[in-house]
Short mmCIF file of C-alpha atoms in Angstrom, two decimals:
data_model
loop_
_atom_site.label_atom_id
_atom_site.label_comp_id
_atom_site.label_asym_id
_atom_site.label_seq_id
_atom_site.Cartn_x
_atom_site.Cartn_y
_atom_site.Cartn_z
CA MET A 805 77.53 2.79 41.90
CA ASN A 806 80.47 4.81 40.69
CA GLY A 807 78.85 8.19 41.37
CA SER A 808 79.61 9.70 37.98
CA ILE A 809 78.31 13.24 37.73
CA PRO A 810 76.76 13.44 34.21
CA SER A 811 74.65 10.30 34.52
CA GLU A 812 73.23 11.51 37.83
CA PHE A 813 72.58 15.06 36.66
CA LEU A 814 69.78 14.40 34.18
CA PRO A 815 67.68 12.19 36.52
CA VAL A 816 68.04 14.76 39.31
CA LEU A 817 66.97 17.52 36.94
CA LEU A 818 63.97 15.51 35.70
CA ILE A 819 62.77 14.67 39.21
CA LEU A 820 63.15 18.33 40.22
CA ILE A 821 61.08 19.44 37.21
CA GLY A 822 58.47 16.84 38.10
CA THR A 823 58.27 18.08 41.67
CA VAL A 824 57.88 21.68 40.52
CA PHE A 825 55.09 20.67 38.13
CA SER A 826 53.27 18.77 40.89
CA PHE A 827 53.59 21.80 43.19
CA LEU A 828 52.20 24.11 40.48
CA SER A 829 49.33 21.68 40.00
CA ALA A 830 48.50 21.84 43.71
CA VAL A 831 48.62 25.66 43.63
CA GLY A 832 46.28 25.65 40.63
CA LEU A 833 43.91 23.36 42.49
CA ILE A 834 43.64 25.91 45.29
CA ARG A 835 43.54 29.13 43.27
CA LEU A 836 41.26 28.38 40.30
CA PRO A 837 37.54 29.22 40.58
CA ASP A 838 35.43 26.22 39.48
CA VAL A 839 35.68 22.46 39.05
CA TYR A 840 36.45 22.59 35.32
CA THR A 841 39.48 24.86 35.56
CA ARG A 842 40.64 22.97 38.64
CA ALA A 843 40.55 19.68 36.77
CA HIS A 844 42.41 21.40 33.95
CA ALA A 845 45.22 22.24 36.39
CA ALA A 846 45.11 18.95 38.26
CA SER A 847 45.05 16.57 35.31
CA LYS A 848 47.56 18.17 32.96
CA SER A 849 50.35 19.38 35.19
CA ALA A 850 50.07 16.57 37.74
CA THR A 851 50.32 14.03 34.92
CA LEU A 852 53.36 15.80 33.53
CA GLY A 853 54.91 16.00 37.00
CA VAL A 854 54.44 12.30 37.66
CA LEU A 855 55.79 11.53 34.19
CA PHE A 856 58.95 13.58 34.75
CA ALA A 857 59.54 11.96 38.14
CA LEU A 858 59.01 8.45 36.75
CA VAL A 859 61.27 9.07 33.75
CA GLY A 860 63.95 10.44 36.09
CA THR A 861 63.72 7.36 38.33
CA PHE A 862 63.75 5.08 35.27
CA LEU A 863 66.90 6.73 33.86
CA TYR A 864 68.60 6.67 37.27
CA PHE A 865 68.09 2.92 37.68
CA LEU A 866 69.03 2.32 34.04
CA TRP A 867 72.32 4.22 34.21
CA GLU A 868 73.46 3.79 37.80
CA GLU A 869 72.31 0.24 38.53
CA GLY A 870 72.03 -1.05 34.95
CA TYR A 871 68.52 -2.25 35.72
CA PHE A 872 65.80 -1.87 33.06
CA SER A 873 62.70 -1.54 35.23
CA ILE A 874 59.82 -2.82 33.09
CA ARG A 875 57.34 -1.82 35.81
CA LEU A 876 58.40 1.84 35.67
CA PHE A 877 58.23 1.70 31.87
CA LEU A 878 54.69 0.31 31.98
CA GLY A 879 53.80 2.82 34.71
CA ILE A 880 54.90 5.76 32.56
CA PHE A 881 52.77 4.52 29.67
CA PHE A 882 49.86 3.74 31.99
CA VAL A 883 49.77 7.13 33.72
CA PHE A 884 50.11 8.90 30.38
CA LEU A 885 47.15 6.93 29.07
CA THR A 886 44.76 6.95 32.03
CA ALA A 887 45.11 10.27 33.88
CA PRO A 888 43.54 12.45 31.13
CA VAL A 889 40.73 9.92 30.72
CA ALA A 890 40.07 10.02 34.47
CA ALA A 891 39.82 13.83 34.31
CA HIS A 892 37.51 13.52 31.29
CA VAL A 893 35.17 11.13 33.12
CA ILE A 894 35.10 13.22 36.31
CA LEU A 895 34.30 16.41 34.37
CA ARG A 896 31.67 14.65 32.32
CA SER A 897 29.87 13.44 35.42
CA ALA A 898 30.25 16.92 36.94
CA TYR A 899 28.62 18.51 33.88
CA ARG A 900 25.82 15.97 33.84
CA ALA A 901 25.21 16.70 37.53
CA ASN A 902 24.69 20.39 36.60
CA VAL A 903 27.75 21.79 38.35
CA GLU A 904 27.87 25.54 37.66
CA LEU A 905 30.60 27.11 35.53
CA ALA A 906 32.65 29.98 36.99
CA GLU A 907 30.97 33.40 36.95
CA GLN A 908 33.37 34.94 34.43
CA SER A 909 32.82 32.24 31.77
CA VAL A 910 31.10 33.56 28.65
CA GLN A 911 30.01 30.64 26.50
CA ASP A 912 28.55 27.16 27.02
CA ASP A 913 28.42 25.28 23.71
CA LEU A 914 27.74 21.86 25.22
CA LYS A 915 24.42 23.02 26.71
CA GLU A 916 23.01 23.69 23.23
CA VAL A 917 24.13 20.28 21.98
CA LEU A 918 22.68 18.42 24.93
CA LYS A 919 19.39 20.32 24.66
CA LYS A 920 19.07 19.44 20.99
CA GLU A 921 19.28 15.67 21.60
CA MET B 1301 16.71 7.00 28.97
CA ARG B 1302 19.17 8.22 26.36
CA LYS B 1303 22.27 6.10 25.96
CA PRO B 1304 25.38 8.17 26.80
CA ASN B 1305 28.23 8.34 24.32
CA ASP B 1306 31.21 6.84 26.18
CA VAL B 1307 33.53 6.01 23.30
CA ILE B 1308 36.62 7.49 25.02
CA ILE B 1309 36.49 5.38 28.14
CA ARG B 1310 35.63 2.27 26.13
CA GLY B 1311 38.55 2.78 23.76
CA VAL B 1312 41.03 3.43 26.55
CA THR B 1313 39.78 0.51 28.64
CA LYS B 1314 40.52 -1.90 25.79
CA VAL B 1315 44.19 -0.83 25.85
CA VAL B 1316 44.55 -0.41 29.60
CA VAL B 1317 43.11 -3.81 30.50
CA VAL B 1318 45.93 -5.46 28.55
CA ILE B 1319 48.50 -3.52 30.58
CA ILE B 1320 46.76 -4.42 33.85
CA PHE B 1321 46.67 -8.13 33.00
CA THR B 1322 50.33 -8.02 31.92
CA PHE B 1323 51.26 -6.34 35.18
CA ALA B 1324 49.23 -8.88 37.17
CA ILE B 1325 51.06 -11.77 35.49
CA ASN B 1326 54.39 -9.98 36.05
CA LEU B 1327 53.56 -9.61 39.77
CA PHE B 1328 52.56 -13.26 39.94
CA ILE B 1329 55.71 -14.57 38.21
CA SER B 1330 58.15 -12.36 40.14
CA GLY B 1331 56.76 -13.36 43.54
CA HIS B 1332 59.58 -15.79 44.34
CA HIS B 1333 62.49 -13.34 44.27
CA TYR B 1334 60.93 -9.86 44.19
CA PRO B 1335 57.87 -8.19 45.75
CA GLY B 1336 54.69 -9.72 44.39
CA GLY B 1337 53.08 -13.12 44.55
CA GLY B 1338 49.78 -14.88 44.26
CA PHE B 1339 47.71 -12.62 46.47
CA ILE B 1340 48.58 -9.27 44.91
CA GLY B 1341 48.74 -10.78 41.42
CA GLY B 1342 45.22 -12.13 41.84
CA LEU B 1343 43.98 -8.79 43.16
CA ALA B 1344 45.51 -6.91 40.21
CA PHE B 1345 43.94 -9.38 37.80
CA SER B 1346 40.50 -9.04 39.38
CA SER B 1347 40.83 -5.23 39.36
CA GLY B 1348 41.30 -5.47 35.59
CA ILE B 1349 38.11 -7.50 35.31
CA ILE B 1350 36.31 -4.97 37.56
CA LEU B 1351 37.41 -2.21 35.17
CA LEU B 1352 35.75 -4.21 32.40
CA PHE B 1353 32.61 -4.47 34.55
CA LEU B 1354 32.59 -0.69 35.03
CA THR B 1355 33.09 0.14 31.37
CA PHE B 1356 30.93 -2.44 29.66
CA ASP B 1357 27.84 -3.90 31.23
CA MET B 1358 28.13 -6.91 33.48
CA GLU B 1359 26.16 -9.28 31.27
CA SER B 1360 28.41 -8.96 28.20
CA VAL B 1361 31.59 -9.41 30.28
CA ARG B 1362 30.15 -12.54 31.89
CA LYS B 1363 29.20 -13.84 28.46
CA ASN B 1364 32.78 -13.32 27.20
CA ILE B 1365 34.42 -14.77 30.34
CA PRO B 1366 32.22 -17.83 30.90
CA VAL B 1367 33.74 -18.75 34.27
CA ASP B 1368 31.77 -19.39 37.43
CA PHE B 1369 33.89 -17.61 40.03
CA LYS B 1370 32.61 -19.71 42.92
CA VAL B 1371 34.00 -22.79 41.14
CA LEU B 1372 37.23 -20.88 40.42
CA ALA B 1373 37.76 -20.12 44.13
CA ALA B 1374 37.06 -23.75 45.03
CA ILE B 1375 39.53 -24.98 42.39
CA GLY B 1376 42.16 -22.60 43.79
CA VAL B 1377 41.79 -23.92 47.33
CA LEU B 1378 41.85 -27.48 45.98
CA ILE B 1379 45.13 -26.84 44.09
CA ALA B 1380 46.71 -25.26 47.18
CA VAL B 1381 45.76 -28.26 49.34
CA LEU B 1382 46.86 -30.79 46.71
CA THR B 1383 50.36 -29.28 46.50
CA GLY B 1384 50.65 -29.88 50.25
CA VAL B 1385 49.39 -33.46 49.88
CA GLY B 1386 51.84 -34.00 47.00
CA GLY B 1387 54.72 -33.44 49.43
CA MET B 1388 53.25 -36.09 51.74
CA LEU B 1389 53.21 -38.66 48.91
CA LEU B 1390 57.01 -38.30 48.55
CA ASP B 1391 57.57 -39.10 52.24
CA ALA B 1392 57.98 -35.45 53.31
CA PRO B 1393 55.91 -33.38 55.78
CA PHE B 1394 52.70 -31.67 54.68
CA LEU B 1395 53.28 -28.49 52.58
CA SER B 1396 57.02 -29.10 52.15
CA GLN B 1397 58.22 -27.46 48.93
CA SER B 1398 61.18 -28.11 46.66
CA PHE B 1399 62.78 -26.47 43.65
CA GLY B 1400 65.23 -27.31 40.91
CA TYR B 1401 67.01 -25.90 37.86
CA PHE B 1402 65.96 -27.11 34.43
CA GLU B 1403 67.10 -26.43 30.88
CA LEU B 1404 64.03 -25.24 28.99
CA PRO B 1405 64.02 -24.79 25.18
CA ILE B 1406 63.38 -21.03 25.03
CA PHE B 1407 64.04 -19.71 28.52
CA GLY B 1408 67.40 -21.45 29.08
CA LYS B 1409 68.33 -22.25 32.67
CA THR B 1410 65.16 -21.70 34.69
CA GLU B 1411 64.34 -22.25 38.33
CA LEU B 1412 61.08 -24.14 38.75
CA ALA B 1413 59.61 -24.43 42.24
CA THR B 1414 56.55 -26.26 43.49
CA ALA B 1415 55.68 -23.11 45.45
CA VAL B 1416 54.48 -21.67 42.11
CA LEU B 1417 51.72 -24.28 42.05
CA PHE B 1418 50.70 -23.26 45.56
CA ASP B 1419 50.71 -19.64 44.36
CA VAL B 1420 48.48 -20.56 41.43
CA GLY B 1421 45.99 -21.88 43.96
CA VAL B 1422 46.23 -18.70 46.05
CA ALA B 1423 45.77 -16.49 42.98
CA LEU B 1424 42.74 -18.43 41.74
CA ALA B 1425 41.16 -18.33 45.20
CA VAL B 1426 41.73 -14.56 45.48
CA ILE B 1427 40.36 -13.86 41.98
CA GLY B 1428 37.32 -16.04 42.60
CA THR B 1429 36.55 -14.62 46.04
CA SER B 1430 36.95 -10.93 45.16
CA LEU B 1431 34.95 -11.19 41.93
CA MET B 1432 32.26 -13.22 43.69
CA ILE B 1433 31.90 -10.46 46.31
CA ILE B 1434 31.79 -7.70 43.66
CA MET B 1435 29.32 -9.52 41.44
CA SER B 1436 26.94 -10.51 44.23
CA ILE B 1437 26.89 -6.89 45.46
CA GLY B 1438 26.62 -5.43 41.97
CA ASP B 1439 23.91 -7.67 40.52
CA ASP B 1440 20.34 -6.62 41.07
CA ARG B 1441 18.91 -10.11 41.00
#
């Protein structure tokens, strides 16, 4: 570790951005009205927050220690692939279990499609 | 009952299972010098198979992986015991391990240890036991 400033700056910035995104995701989870908008906040911004933090950690270990962490690399790919699908499956089961939409929502296209089948 | 359209989770599972198996093998191989080993590698591997059970039905997965997991667990325990007995044959105490450096064609200078064989036994026993528990709970018959 030689403590050079530019190679440390970008990882620190990325991890900070990731933390802010995770915090915003938690705020959205509290403030939004129903399960669909909450999953919208939780899946997107939490995924992006975790991604920024992992990329920051990956770049830190690559530049400071010279260590190419294949596990972090796979983890970035894995989270990017699976977190939206997890939100999709949760929301799908919520809709099938007849969870109500928020009061101010105006249109429900999926109800027509499911009724037609 | 109408068959639900689950093309997204099926498509993603086919990609993700490869990553999970790769990670399980990585955990298994790196157990000698880094965190990992037979136990957690076996658990990661069986979690990949459980993801296949969740996405596709149990019958088709069992048809494609024609392994009786009770036999797999027994083979794992047998391998683990035999590595201990193998030390006794060379006039050393039970379960004594050794290692050496070899020149392999592709990998170059590689450290090979007999503890890996013991770990293979542990991993097979863990995979067999966990999948046997899951399948005997999950099956109706």
